[in-house]
Short mmCIF file of C-alpha atoms and ligand atoms in Angstrom, two decimals:
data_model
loop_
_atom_site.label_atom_id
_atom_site.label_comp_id
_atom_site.label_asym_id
_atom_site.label_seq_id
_atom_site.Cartn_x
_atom_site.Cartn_y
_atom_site.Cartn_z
CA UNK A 904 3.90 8.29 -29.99
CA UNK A 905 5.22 6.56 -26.64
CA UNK A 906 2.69 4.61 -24.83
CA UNK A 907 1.11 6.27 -21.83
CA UNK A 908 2.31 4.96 -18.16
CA UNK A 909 0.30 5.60 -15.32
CA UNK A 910 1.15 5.00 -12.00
CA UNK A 911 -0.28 6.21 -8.44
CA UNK A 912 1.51 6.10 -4.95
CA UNK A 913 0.21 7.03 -1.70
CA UNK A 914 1.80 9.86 -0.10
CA UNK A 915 4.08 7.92 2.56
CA UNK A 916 6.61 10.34 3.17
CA UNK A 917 10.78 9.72 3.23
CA UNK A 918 11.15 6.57 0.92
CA UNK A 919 12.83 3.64 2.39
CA UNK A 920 14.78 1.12 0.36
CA UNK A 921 11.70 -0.92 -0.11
CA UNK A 922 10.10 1.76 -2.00
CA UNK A 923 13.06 2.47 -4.23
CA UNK A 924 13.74 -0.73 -5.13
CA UNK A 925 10.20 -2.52 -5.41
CA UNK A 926 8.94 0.90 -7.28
CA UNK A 927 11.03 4.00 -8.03
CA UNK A 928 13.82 2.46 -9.84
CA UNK A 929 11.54 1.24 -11.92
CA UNK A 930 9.33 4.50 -12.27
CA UNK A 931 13.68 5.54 -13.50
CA UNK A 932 13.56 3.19 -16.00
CA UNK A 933 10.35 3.74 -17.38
CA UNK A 934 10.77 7.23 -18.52
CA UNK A 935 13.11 6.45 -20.97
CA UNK A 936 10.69 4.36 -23.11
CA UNK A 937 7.07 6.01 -22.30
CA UNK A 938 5.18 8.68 -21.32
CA UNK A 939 4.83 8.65 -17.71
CA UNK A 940 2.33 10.01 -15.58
CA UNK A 941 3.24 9.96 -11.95
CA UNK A 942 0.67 10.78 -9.65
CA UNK A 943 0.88 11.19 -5.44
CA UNK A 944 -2.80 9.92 -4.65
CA UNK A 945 -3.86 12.17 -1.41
CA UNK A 946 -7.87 11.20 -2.05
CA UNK A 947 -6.88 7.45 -1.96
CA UNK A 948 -4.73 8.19 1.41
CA UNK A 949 -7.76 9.94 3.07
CA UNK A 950 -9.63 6.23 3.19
CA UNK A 951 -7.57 5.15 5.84
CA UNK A 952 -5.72 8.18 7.40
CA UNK A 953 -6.97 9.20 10.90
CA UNK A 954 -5.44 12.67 10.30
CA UNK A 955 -3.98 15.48 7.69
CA UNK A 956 -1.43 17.09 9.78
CA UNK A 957 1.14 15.81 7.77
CA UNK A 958 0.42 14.99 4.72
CA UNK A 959 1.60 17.96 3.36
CA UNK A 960 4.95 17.50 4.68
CA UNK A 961 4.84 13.61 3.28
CA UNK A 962 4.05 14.48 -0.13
CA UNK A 963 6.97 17.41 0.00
CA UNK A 964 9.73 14.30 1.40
CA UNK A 965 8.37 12.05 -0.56
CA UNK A 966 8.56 14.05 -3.92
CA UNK A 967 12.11 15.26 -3.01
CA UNK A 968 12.81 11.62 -2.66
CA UNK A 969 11.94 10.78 -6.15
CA UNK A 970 13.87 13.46 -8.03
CA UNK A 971 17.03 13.07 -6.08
CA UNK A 972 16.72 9.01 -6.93
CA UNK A 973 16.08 10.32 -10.84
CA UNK A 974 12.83 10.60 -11.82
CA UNK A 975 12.81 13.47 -14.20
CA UNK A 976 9.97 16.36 -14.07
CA UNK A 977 10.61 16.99 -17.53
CA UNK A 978 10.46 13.84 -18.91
CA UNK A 979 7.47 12.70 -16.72
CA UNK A 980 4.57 13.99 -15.12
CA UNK A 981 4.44 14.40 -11.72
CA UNK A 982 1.22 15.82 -9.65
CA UNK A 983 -0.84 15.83 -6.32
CA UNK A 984 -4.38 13.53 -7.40
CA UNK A 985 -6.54 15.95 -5.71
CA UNK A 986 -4.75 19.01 -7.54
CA UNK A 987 -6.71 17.96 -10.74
CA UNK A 988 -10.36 17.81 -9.71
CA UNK A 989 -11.54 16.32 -12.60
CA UNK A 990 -10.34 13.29 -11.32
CA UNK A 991 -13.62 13.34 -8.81
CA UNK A 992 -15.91 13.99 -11.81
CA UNK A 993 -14.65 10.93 -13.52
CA UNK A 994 -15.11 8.78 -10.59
CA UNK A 995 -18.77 10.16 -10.05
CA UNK A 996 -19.36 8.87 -13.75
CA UNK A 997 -17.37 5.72 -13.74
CA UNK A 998 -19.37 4.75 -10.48
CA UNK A 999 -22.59 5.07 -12.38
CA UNK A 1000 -21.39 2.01 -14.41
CA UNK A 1001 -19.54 0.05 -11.89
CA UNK A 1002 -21.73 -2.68 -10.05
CA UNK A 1003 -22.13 -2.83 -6.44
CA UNK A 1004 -21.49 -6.30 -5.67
CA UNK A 1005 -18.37 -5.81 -7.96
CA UNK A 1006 -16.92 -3.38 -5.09
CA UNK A 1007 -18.22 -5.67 -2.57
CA UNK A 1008 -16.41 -8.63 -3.23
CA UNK A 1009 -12.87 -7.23 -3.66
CA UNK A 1010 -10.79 -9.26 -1.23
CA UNK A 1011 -8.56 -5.94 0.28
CA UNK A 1012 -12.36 -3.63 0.94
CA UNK A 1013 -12.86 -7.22 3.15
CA UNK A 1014 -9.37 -6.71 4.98
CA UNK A 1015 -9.83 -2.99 5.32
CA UNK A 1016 -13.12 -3.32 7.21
CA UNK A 1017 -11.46 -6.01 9.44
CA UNK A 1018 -8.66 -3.60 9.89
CA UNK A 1019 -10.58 -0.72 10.67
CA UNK A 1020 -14.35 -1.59 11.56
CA UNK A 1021 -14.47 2.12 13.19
CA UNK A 1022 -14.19 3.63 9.74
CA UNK A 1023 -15.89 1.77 7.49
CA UNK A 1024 -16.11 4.68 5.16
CA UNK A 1025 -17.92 5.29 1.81
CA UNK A 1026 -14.36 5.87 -0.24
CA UNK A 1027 -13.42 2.25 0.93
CA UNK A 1028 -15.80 0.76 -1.32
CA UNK A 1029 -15.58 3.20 -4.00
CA UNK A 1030 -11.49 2.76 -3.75
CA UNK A 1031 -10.93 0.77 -7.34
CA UNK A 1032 -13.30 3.20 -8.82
CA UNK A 1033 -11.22 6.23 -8.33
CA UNK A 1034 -8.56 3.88 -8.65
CA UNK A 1035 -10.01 3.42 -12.60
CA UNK A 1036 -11.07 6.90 -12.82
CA UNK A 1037 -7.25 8.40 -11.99
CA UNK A 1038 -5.91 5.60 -14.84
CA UNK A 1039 -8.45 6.29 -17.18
CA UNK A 1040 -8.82 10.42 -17.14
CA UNK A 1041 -4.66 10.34 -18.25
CA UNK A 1042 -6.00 7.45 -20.50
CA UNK A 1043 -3.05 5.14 -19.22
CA UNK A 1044 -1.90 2.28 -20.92
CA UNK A 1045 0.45 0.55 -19.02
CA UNK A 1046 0.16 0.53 -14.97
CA UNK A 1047 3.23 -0.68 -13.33
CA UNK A 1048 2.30 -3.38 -10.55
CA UNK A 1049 2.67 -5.90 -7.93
CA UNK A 1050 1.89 -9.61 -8.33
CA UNK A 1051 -0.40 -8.54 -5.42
CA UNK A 1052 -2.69 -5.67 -7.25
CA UNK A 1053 -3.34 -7.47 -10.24
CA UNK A 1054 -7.05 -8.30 -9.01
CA UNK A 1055 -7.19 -4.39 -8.92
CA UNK A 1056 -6.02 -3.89 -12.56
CA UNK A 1057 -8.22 -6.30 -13.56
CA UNK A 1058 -11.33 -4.55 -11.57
CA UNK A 1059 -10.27 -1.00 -13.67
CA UNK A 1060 -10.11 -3.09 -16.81
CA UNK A 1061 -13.47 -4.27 -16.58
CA UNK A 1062 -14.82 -0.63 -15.76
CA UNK A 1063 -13.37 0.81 -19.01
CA UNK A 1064 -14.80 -2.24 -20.42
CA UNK A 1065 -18.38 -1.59 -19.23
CA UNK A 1066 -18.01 2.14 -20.05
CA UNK A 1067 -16.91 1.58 -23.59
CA UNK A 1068 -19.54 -0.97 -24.80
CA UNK A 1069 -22.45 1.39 -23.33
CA UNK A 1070 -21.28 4.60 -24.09
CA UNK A 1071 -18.50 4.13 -26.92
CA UNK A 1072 -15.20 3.98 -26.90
CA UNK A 1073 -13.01 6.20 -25.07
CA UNK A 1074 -10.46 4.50 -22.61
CA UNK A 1075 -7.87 2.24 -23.20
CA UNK A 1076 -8.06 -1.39 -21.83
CA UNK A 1077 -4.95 -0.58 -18.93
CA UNK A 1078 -1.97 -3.62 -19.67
CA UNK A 1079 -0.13 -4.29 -16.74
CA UNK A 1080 3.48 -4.35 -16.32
CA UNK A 1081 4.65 -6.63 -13.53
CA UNK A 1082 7.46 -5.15 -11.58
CA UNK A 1083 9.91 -7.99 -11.50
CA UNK A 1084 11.53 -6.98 -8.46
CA UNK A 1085 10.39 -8.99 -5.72
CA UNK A 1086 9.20 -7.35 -2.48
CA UNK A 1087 11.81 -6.13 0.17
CA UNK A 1088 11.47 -7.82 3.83
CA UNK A 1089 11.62 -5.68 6.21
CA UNK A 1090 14.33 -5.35 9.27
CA UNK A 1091 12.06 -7.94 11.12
CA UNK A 1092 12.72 -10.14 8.65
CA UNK A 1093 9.02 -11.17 8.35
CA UNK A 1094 6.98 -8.05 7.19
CA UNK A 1095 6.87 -6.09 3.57
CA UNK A 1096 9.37 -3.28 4.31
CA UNK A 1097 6.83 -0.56 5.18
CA UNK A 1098 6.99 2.72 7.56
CA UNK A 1099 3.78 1.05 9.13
CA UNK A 1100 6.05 -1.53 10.55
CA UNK A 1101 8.88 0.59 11.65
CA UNK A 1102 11.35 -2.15 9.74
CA UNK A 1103 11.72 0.74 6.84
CA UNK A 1104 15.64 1.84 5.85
CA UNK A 1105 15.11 5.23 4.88
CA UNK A 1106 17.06 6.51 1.44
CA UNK A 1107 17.48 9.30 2.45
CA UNK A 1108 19.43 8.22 6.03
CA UNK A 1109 22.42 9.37 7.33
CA UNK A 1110 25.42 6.29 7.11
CA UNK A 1111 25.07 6.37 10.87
CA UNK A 1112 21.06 6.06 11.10
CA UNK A 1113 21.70 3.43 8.63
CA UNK A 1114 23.97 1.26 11.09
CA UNK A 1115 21.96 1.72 13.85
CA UNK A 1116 18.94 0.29 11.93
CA UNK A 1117 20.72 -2.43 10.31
CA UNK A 1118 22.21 -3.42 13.59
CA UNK A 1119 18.21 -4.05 14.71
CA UNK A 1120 17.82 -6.53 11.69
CA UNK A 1121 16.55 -9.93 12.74
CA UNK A 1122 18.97 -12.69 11.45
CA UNK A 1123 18.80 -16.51 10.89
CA UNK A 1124 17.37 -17.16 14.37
CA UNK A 1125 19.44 -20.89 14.18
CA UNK A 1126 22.70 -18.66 14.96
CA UNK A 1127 22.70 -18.15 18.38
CA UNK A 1128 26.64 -18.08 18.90
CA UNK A 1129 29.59 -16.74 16.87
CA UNK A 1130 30.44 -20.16 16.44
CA UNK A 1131 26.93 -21.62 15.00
CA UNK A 1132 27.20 -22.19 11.11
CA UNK A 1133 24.87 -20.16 9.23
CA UNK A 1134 21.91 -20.65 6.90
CA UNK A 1135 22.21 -17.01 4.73
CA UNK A 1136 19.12 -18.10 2.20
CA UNK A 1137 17.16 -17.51 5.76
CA UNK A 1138 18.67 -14.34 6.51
CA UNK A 1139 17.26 -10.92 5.68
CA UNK A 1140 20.77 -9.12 6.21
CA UNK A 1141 21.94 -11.68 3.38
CA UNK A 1142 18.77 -10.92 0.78
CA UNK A 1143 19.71 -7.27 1.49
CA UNK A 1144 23.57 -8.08 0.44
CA UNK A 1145 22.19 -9.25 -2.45
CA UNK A 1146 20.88 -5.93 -3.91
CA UNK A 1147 23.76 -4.05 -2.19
CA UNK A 1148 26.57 -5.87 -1.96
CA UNK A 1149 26.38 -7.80 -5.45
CA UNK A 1150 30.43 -8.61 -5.62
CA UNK A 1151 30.60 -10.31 -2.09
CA UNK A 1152 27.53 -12.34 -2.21
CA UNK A 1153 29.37 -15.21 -2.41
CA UNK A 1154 32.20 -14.78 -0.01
CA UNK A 1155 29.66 -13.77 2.48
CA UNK A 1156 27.09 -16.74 2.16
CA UNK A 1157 30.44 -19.03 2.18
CA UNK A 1158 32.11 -17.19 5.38
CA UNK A 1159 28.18 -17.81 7.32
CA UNK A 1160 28.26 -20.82 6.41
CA UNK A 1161 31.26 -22.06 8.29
CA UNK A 1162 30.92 -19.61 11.12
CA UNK A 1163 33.51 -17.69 9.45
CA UNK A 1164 32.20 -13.95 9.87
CA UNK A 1165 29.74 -13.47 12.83
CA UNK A 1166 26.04 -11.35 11.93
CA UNK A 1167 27.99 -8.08 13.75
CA UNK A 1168 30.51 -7.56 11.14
CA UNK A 1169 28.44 -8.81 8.35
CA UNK A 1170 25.91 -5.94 9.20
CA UNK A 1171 28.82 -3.84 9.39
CA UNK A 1172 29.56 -4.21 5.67
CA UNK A 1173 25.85 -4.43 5.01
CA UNK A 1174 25.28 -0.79 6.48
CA UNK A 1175 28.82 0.16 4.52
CA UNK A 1176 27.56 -0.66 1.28
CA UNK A 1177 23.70 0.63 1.39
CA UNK A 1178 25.51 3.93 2.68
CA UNK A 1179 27.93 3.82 -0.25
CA UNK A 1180 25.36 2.81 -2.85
CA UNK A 1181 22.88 5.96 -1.44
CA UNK A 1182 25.80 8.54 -0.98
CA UNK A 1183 25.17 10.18 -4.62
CA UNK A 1184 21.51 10.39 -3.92
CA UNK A 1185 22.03 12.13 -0.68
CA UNK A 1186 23.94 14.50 -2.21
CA UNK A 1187 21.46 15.21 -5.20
CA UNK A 1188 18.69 15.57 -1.86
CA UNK A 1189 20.54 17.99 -0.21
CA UNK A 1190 21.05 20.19 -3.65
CA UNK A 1191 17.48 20.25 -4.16
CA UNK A 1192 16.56 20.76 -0.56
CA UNK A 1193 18.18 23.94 -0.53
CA UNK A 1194 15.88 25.17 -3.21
CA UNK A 1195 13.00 26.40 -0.95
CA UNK A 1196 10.11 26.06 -3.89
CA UNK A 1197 11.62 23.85 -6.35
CA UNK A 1198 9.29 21.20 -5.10
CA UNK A 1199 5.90 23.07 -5.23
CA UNK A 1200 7.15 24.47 -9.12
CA UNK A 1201 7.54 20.82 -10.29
CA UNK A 1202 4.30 19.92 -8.51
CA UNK A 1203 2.32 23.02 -10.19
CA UNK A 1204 3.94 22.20 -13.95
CA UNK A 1205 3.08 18.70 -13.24
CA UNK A 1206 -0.90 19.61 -12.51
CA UNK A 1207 -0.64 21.80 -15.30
CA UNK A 1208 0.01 19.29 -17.88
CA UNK A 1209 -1.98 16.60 -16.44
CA UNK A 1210 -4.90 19.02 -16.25
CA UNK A 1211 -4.53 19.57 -20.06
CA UNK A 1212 -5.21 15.89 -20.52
CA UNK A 1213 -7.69 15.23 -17.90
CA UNK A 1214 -9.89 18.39 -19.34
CA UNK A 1215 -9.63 16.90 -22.66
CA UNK A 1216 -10.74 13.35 -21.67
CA UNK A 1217 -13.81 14.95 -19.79
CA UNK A 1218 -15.31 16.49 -22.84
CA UNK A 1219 -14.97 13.30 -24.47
CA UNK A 1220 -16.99 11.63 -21.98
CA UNK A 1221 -19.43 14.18 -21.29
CA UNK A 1222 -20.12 14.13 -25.20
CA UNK A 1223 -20.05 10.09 -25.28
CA UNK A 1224 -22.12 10.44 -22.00
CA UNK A 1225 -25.10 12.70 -23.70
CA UNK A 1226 -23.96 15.39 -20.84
CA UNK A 1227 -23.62 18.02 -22.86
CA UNK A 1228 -26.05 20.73 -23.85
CA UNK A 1229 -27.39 20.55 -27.31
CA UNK A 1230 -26.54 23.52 -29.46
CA UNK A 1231 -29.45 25.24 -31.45
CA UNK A 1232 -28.39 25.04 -34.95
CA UNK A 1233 -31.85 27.27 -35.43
S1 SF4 B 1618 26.54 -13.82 9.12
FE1 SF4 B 1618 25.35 -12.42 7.88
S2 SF4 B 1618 24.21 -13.70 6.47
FE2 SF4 B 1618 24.95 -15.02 8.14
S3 SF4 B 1618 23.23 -15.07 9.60
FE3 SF4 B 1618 24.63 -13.45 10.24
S4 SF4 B 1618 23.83 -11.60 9.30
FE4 SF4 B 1618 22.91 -13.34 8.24
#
């Protein structure tokens, strides 16, 4: 049997190209070889969300996003976190195991209650519980990650850890597999591409919303004039070329270089290929946008099968746990 991947993502709405090429394509690839489990975590979002109006409407764009880019609902699973309740009875009994001063000292609960002293909330400190409890109830294997949320895998792995030796085994030490693509600056050519930052590409953009974006991008600040030679290793617009405009990398850092091209024409052919290389996923969007409830069937077969799992890996705690009743044999 294929190993089990599990892998959780915030609802965030349209992806951008950040998204897609730090996570989805990878989410793709992985389908082929395992057993995916793809789950939109609403609970998680609700730590730092000031309101609901729409998530809804995030999780629907974002979803739509991920099918036309290729992730199959028959291959994997996809489902809404808080569509499978079972993942909040997990969490109530992985908690019981999980030291406080674990929690504590978990450097990104510091940087959230910097970030937002006014909501200091319970689920902040609980996060990398639930985070554990969503891997564990699918019993995932493999977690695709970040460089950056290794400290978190690490934190689930000692959970399961603690909740095997006390209670027996049931869950699966979670591996990690590092997502070798390395994280896409943003349009200010300092930030992580994120929404948060408004320097987000969206895939799903119109070839003319894509110019006008890419005509905002920051460039090598040392080019003030047409005529100032360029430095394209410092250039965002350039790192971009390089996952969309493969062929011409070279032509392009060469024509900077001497002053040959200036950053208006070179963004030109930047926004000509990103449109180019997104047309066919456009087109699969707009096919499955005209299918009213195609997204909320995939979603409700998705929660189906993961609730088949998650129901199964509850009885086998419960038992491990001593929760259930005792049958009379008498
Ligand atoms: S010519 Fe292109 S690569 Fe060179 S600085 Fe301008 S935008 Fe960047």
């Amino acid at each position: 049997m294929a190993k089990r991947v599990f892998s959780g993502f915030r609802p965030t709405g349209r992806q951008h190209i950040g998204n897609y090429l730090g996570a989805v394509q990878n989410f793709i690839a992985l389908q082929e070889e395992y057993d995916c489990v793809y789950c939109i975590v609403d609970l998680h979002a609700l730590t730092t969300l000031e309101s609901t109006e729409i998530l809804q409407q995030d999780i629907h764009e974002m979803v739509l996003d991920w099918l036309a880019a290729g992730i199959d609902p028959q291959k994997s699973i996809i489902f809404v976190q808080s569509h499978v309740p079972q993942v909040e009875e997990l969490h109530t009994m992985l908690s019981m195991v999980t030291p406080l001063s674990w929690l504590l000292r978990v450097p990104t609960f510091k940087e959230k209650v910097k970030k937002q002293p006014q909501n200091v909330n319970y689920g902040l400190v609980g996060y990398p519980v639930l985070m554990t409890a969503d891997i564990a109830l699918y019993k995932g294997e493999i977690v695709p990650v970040g460089e950056d949320q290794l400290p978190h895998l690490e934190l689930a792995r000692e959970i399961v850890r603690r909740f095997n030796s006390l209670y027996g085994f049931v869950f699966p030490e979670p591996q990690a597999k590092l997502t070798l693509f390395p994280s896409v600056i943003g349009l200010d050519g300092v930030q992580k591409m994120s929404k948060s930052y408004n320097n987000q590409i969206e895939i799903a953009a119109s070839p003319e919303e894509i110019l006008e974006r890419v005509k905002t991008a920051f460039t090598d600040p040392a080019r003030k004039r047409r005529s100032d030679p360029g430095h394209p290793e410092e250039c965002n617009v350039f790192r971009l070329h390089k996952f969309f405009t493969p062929a011409r990398v070279e032509e392009i850092s060469s024509e900077c270089i001497h002053a040959g091209i200036g950053c208006v024409d070179c963004k030109k052919i930047l926004a000509q290929s990103i449109s180019s290389t997104l047309e066919p996923f456009r087109e699969r969007r707009a096919v499955l946008a005209s299918k009213p409830d195609y997204i909320n069937e995939v979603l409700d077969d998705g929660t189906r099968r993961a609730e088949a799992i998650a129901k199964e890996t509850i009885k086998e705690v419960k038992e491990k746990m001593g929760l259930l009743r005792r049958v009379n044999s008498e």
